[in-house]
PDB file of C-alpha atoms in Angstrom:
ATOM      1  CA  UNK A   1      -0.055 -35.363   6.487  1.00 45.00           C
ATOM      2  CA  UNK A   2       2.519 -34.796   9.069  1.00 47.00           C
ATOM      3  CA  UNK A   3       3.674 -31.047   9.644  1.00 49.00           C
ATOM      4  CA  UNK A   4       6.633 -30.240  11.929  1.00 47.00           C
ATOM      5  CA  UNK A   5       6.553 -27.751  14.521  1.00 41.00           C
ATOM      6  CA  UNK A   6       9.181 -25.404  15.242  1.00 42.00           C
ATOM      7  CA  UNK A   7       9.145 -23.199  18.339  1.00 43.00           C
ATOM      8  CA  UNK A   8       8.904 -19.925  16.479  1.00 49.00           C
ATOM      9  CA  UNK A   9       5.885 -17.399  16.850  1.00 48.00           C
ATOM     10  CA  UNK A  10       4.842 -17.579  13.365  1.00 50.00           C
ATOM     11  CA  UNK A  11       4.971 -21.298  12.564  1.00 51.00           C
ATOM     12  CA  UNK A  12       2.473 -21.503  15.604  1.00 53.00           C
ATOM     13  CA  UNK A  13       0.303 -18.741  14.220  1.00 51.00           C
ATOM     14  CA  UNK A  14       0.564 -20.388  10.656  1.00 53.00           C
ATOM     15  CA  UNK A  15      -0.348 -23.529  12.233  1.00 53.00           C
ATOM     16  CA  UNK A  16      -3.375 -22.060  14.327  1.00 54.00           C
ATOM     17  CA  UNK A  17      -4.559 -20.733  11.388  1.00 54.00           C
ATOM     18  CA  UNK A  18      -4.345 -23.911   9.327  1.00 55.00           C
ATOM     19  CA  UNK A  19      -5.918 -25.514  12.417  1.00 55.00           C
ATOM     20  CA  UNK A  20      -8.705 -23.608  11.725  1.00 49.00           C
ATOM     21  CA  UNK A  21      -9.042 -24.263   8.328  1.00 45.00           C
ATOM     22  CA  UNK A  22      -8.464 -27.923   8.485  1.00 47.00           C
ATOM     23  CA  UNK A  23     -10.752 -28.207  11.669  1.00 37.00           C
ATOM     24  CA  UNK A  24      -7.827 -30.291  13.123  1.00 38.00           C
ATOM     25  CA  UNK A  25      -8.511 -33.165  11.308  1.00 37.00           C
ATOM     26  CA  UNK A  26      -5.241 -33.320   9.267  1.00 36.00           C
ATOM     27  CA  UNK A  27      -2.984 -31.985  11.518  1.00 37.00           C
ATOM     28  CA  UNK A  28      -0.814 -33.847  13.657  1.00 41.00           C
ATOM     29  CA  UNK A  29       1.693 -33.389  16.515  1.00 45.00           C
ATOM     30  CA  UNK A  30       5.418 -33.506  17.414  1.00 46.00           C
ATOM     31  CA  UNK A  31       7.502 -35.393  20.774  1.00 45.00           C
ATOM     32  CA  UNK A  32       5.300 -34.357  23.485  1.00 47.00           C
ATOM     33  CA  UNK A  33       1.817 -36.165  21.822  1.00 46.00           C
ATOM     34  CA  UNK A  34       3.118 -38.782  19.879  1.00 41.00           C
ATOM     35  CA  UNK A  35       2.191 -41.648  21.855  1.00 46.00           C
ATOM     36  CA  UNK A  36      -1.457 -43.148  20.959  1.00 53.00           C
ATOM     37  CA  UNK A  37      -4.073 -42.552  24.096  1.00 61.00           C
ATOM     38  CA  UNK A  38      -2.355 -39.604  25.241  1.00 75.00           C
ATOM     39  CA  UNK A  39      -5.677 -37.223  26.082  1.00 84.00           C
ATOM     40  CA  UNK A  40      -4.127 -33.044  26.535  1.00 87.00           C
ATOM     41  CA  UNK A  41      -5.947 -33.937  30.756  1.00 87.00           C
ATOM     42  CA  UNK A  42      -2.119 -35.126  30.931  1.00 88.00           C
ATOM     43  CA  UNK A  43      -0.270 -32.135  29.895  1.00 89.00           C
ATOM     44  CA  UNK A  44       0.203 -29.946  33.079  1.00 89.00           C
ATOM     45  CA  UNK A  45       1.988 -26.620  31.323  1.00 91.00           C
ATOM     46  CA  UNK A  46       1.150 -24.686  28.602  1.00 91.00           C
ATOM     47  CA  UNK A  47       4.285 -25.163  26.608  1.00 90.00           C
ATOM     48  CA  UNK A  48       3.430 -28.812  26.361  1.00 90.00           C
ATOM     49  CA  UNK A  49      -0.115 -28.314  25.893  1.00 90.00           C
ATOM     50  CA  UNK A  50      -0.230 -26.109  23.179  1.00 87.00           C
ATOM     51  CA  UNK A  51       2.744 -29.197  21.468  1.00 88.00           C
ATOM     52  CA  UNK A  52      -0.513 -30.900  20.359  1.00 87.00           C
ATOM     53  CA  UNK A  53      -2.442 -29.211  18.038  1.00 85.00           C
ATOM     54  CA  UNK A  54      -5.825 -30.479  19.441  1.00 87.00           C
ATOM     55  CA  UNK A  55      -5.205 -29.279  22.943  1.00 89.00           C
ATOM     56  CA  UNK A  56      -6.417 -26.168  24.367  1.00 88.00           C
ATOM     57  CA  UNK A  57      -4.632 -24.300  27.381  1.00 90.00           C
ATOM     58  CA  UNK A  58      -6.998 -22.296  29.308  1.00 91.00           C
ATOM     59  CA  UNK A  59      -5.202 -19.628  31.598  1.00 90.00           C
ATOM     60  CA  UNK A  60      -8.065 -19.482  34.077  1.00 88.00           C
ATOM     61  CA  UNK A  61      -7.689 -22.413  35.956  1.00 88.00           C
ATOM     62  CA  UNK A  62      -4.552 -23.680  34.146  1.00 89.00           C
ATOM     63  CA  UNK A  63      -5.773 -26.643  32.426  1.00 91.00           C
ATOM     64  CA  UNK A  64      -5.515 -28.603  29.517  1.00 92.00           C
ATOM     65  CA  UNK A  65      -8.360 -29.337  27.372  1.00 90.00           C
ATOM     66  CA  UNK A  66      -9.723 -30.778  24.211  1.00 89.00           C
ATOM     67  CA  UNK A  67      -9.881 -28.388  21.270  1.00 84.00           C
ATOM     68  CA  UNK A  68     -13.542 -28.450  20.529  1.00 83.00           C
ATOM     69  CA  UNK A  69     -13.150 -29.169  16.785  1.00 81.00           C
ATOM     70  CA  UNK A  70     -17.448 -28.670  16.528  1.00 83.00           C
ATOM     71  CA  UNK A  71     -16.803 -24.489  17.210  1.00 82.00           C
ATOM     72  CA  UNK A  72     -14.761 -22.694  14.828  1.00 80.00           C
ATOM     73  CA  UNK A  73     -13.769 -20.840  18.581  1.00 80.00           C
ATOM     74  CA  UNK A  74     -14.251 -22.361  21.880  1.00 82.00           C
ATOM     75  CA  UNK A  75     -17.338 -21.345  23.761  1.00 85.00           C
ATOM     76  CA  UNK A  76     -17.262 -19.450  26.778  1.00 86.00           C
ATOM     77  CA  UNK A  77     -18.391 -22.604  28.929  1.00 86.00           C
ATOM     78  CA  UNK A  78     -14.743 -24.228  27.444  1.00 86.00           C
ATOM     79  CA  UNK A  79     -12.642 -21.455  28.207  1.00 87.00           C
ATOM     80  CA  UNK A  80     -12.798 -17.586  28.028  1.00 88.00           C
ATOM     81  CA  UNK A  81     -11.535 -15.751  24.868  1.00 85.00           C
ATOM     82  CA  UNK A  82      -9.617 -13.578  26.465  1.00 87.00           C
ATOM     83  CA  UNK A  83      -7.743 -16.872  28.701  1.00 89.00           C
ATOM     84  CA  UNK A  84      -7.611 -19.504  25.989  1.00 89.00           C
ATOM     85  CA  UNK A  85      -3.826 -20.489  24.492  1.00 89.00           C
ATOM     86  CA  UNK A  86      -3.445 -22.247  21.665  1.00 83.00           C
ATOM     87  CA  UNK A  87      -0.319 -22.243  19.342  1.00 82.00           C
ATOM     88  CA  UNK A  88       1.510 -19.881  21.349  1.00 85.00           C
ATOM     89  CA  UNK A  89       0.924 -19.029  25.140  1.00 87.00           C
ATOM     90  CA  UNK A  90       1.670 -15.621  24.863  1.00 89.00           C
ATOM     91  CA  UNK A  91      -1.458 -15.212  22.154  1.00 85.00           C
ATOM     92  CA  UNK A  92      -5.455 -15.144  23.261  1.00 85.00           C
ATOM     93  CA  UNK A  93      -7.581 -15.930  20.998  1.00 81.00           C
ATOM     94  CA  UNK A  94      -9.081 -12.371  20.592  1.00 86.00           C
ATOM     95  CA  UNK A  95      -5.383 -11.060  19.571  1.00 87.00           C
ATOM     96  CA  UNK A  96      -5.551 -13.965  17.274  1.00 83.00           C
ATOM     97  CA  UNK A  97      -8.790 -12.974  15.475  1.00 84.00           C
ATOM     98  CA  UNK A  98      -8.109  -9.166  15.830  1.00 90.00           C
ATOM     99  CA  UNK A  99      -4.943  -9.986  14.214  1.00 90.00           C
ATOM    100  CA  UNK A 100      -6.560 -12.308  11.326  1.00 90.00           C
ATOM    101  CA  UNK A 101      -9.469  -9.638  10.507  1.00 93.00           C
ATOM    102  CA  UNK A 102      -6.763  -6.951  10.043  1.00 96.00           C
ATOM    103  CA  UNK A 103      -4.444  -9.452   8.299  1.00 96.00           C
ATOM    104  CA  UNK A 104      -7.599 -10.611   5.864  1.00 96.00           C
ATOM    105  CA  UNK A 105      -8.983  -7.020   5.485  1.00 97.00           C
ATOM    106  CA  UNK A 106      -5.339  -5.688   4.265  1.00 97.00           C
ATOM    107  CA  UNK A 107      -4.961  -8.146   2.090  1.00 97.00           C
ATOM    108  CA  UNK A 108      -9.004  -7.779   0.610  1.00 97.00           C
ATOM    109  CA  UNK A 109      -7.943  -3.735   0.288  1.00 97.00           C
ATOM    110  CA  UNK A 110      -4.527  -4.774  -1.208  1.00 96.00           C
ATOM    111  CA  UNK A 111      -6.639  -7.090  -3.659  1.00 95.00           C
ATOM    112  CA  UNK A 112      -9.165  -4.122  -4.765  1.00 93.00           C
ATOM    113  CA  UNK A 113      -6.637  -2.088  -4.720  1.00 92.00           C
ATOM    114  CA  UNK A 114      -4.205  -4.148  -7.274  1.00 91.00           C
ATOM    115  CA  UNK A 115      -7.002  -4.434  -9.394  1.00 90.00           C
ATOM    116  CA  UNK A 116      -8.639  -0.661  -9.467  1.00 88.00           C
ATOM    117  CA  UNK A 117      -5.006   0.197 -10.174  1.00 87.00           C
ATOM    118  CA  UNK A 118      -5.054  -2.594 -13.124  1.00 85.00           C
ATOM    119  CA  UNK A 119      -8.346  -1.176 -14.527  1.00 82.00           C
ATOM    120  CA  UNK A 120      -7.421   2.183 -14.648  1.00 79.00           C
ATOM    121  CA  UNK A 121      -4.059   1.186 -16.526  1.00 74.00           C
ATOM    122  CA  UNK A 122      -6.053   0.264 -19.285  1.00 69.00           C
ATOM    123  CA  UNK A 123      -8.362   3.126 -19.377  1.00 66.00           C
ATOM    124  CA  UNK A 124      -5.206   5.135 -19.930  1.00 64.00           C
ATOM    125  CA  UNK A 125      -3.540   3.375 -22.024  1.00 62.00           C
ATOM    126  CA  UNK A 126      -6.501   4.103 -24.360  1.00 58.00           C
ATOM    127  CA  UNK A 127      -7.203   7.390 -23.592  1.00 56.00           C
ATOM    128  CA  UNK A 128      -3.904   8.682 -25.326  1.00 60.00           C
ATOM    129  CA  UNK A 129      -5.834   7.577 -28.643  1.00 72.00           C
ATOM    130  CA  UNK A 130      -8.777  10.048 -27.977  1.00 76.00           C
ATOM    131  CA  UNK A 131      -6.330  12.551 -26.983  1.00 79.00           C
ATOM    132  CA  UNK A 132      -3.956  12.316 -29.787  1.00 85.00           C
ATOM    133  CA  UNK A 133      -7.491  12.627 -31.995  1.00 87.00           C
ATOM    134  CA  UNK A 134      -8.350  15.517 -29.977  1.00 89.00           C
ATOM    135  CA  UNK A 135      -5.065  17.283 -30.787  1.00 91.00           C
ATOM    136  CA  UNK A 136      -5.244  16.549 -34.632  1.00 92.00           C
ATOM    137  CA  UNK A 137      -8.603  17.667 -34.636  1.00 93.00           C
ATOM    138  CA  UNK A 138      -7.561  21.519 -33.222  1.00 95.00           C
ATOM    139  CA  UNK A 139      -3.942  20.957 -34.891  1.00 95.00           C
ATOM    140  CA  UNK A 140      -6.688  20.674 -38.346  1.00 96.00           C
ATOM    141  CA  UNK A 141      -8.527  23.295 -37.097  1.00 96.00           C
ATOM    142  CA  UNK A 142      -5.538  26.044 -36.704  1.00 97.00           C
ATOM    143  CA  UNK A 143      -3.593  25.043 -39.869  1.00 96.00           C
ATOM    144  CA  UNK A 144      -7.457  25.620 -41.845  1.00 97.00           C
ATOM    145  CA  UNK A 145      -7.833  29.336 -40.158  1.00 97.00           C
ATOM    146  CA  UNK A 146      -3.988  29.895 -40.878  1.00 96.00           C
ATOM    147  CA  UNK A 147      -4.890  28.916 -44.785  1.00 96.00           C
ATOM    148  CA  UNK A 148      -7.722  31.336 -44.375  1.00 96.00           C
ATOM    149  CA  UNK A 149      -6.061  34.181 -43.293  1.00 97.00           C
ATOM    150  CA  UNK A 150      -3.334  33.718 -45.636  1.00 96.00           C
ATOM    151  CA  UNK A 151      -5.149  33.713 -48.300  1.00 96.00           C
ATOM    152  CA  UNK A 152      -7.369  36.817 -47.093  1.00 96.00           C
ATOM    153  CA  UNK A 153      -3.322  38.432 -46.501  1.00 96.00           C
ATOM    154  CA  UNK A 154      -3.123  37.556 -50.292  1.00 94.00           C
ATOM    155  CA  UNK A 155      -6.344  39.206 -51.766  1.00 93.00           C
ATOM    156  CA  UNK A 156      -5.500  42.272 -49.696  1.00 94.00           C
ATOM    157  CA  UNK A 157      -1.971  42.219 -50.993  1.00 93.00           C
ATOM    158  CA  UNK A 158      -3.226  41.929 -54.517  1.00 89.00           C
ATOM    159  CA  UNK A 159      -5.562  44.816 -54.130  1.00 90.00           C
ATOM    160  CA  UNK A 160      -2.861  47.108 -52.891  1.00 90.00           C
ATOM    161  CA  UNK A 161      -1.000  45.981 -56.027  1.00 86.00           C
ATOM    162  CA  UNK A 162      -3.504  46.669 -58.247  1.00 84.00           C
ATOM    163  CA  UNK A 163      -4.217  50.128 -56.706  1.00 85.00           C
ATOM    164  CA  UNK A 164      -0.396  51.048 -57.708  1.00 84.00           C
ATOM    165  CA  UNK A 165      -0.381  49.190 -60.614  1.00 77.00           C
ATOM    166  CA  UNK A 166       2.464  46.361 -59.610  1.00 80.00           C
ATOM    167  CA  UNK A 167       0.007  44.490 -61.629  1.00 72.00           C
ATOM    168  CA  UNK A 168       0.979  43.619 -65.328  1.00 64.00           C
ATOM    169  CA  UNK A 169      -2.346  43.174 -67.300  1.00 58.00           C
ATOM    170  CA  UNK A 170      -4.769  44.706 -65.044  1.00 53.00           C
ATOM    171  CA  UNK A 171      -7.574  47.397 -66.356  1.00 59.00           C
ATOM    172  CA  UNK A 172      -8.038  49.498 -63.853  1.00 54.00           C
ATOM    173  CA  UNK A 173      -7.923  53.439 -63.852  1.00 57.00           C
ATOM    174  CA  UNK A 174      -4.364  53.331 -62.062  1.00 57.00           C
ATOM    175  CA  UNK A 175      -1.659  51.943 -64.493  1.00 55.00           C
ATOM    176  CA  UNK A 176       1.635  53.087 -65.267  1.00 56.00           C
ATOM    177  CA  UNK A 177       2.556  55.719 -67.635  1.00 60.00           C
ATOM    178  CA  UNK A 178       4.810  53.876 -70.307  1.00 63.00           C
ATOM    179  CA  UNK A 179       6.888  55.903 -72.523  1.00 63.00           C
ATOM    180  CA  UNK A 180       6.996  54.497 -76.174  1.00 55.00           C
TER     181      UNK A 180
END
């Protein structure tokens, strides 16, 4: 698999990164490394150097150097952290891997969030249901205290009828006086 290099900062950084995925073995390089034998001891700037993906600038004592493809990063007896180039020379590798933690930790709280967000969507969109049966229930309750009191209204009503004899057919003591 050949990949082409462009000079831009985040085709290098894409290409560190897949660097460190691959462990360097797929990678390959562009002009300055294409010849076969060509060790990175040859390369005497960092802009050529860091052309060949298993090369190594160290800023210390401005050398070029094998990746060590064994080590995930270079040990300290390779190069320093803080002086080691690779992919870009204005990027150390502890920018790099402060940069990749907070690139993989937004994306891990971007993923839990997306999903928390997804659950709750669906607790909602069932909750309506025991709302809308929590609303029927009092609606149920209110109309059955309305029937109550109406027909409490009624009996009262009827009484008060009866008293003053609005009542056709009733026997009690107050009735109308008919005249025949």
């Amino acid at each position: 698999m050949q990949i082409i290099f462009y000079p831009s900062a985040g085709t290098r950084l894409m290409v560190l990164y897949r660097n460190l995925v691959d462990n360097v073995s797929t990678l390959a390089c562009t002009a300055p490394c294409t010849a076969v034998g060509v060790t990175c001891k040859a390369f005497s700037t960092c802009d050529s150097c860091i052309q060949n993906p298993k090369c190594l600038w160290c800023m210390t004592n401005d050398t070029c150097t094998d990746y060590p493809v064994s080590y995930i990063l270079p040990p300290p007896a390779v190069c320093k952290l803080s002086q080691a180039r690779w992919g870009v020379c204005w990027v150390n590798f502890e920018a790099l891997i402060i940069a990749m933690a907070v690139l993989g930790g937004t994306i891990i709280i971007s993923i839990t969030v997306f999903c928390c967000c997804c659950c709750c969507c669906k607790k909602r969109q069932s909750g309506p249901d025991r709302d809308e049966e929590r609303f029927a229930r009092k609606r149920e309750e209110i109309r059955q205290r309305a029937d109550e009191r109406k027909v409490e209204r009624k009996v009262r009503h009827d009484d008060i009828r009866k008293k003053y004899g609005l009542v056709p057919d009733s026997d009690h003591p107050y009735s109308k006086f008919e005249n025949e």
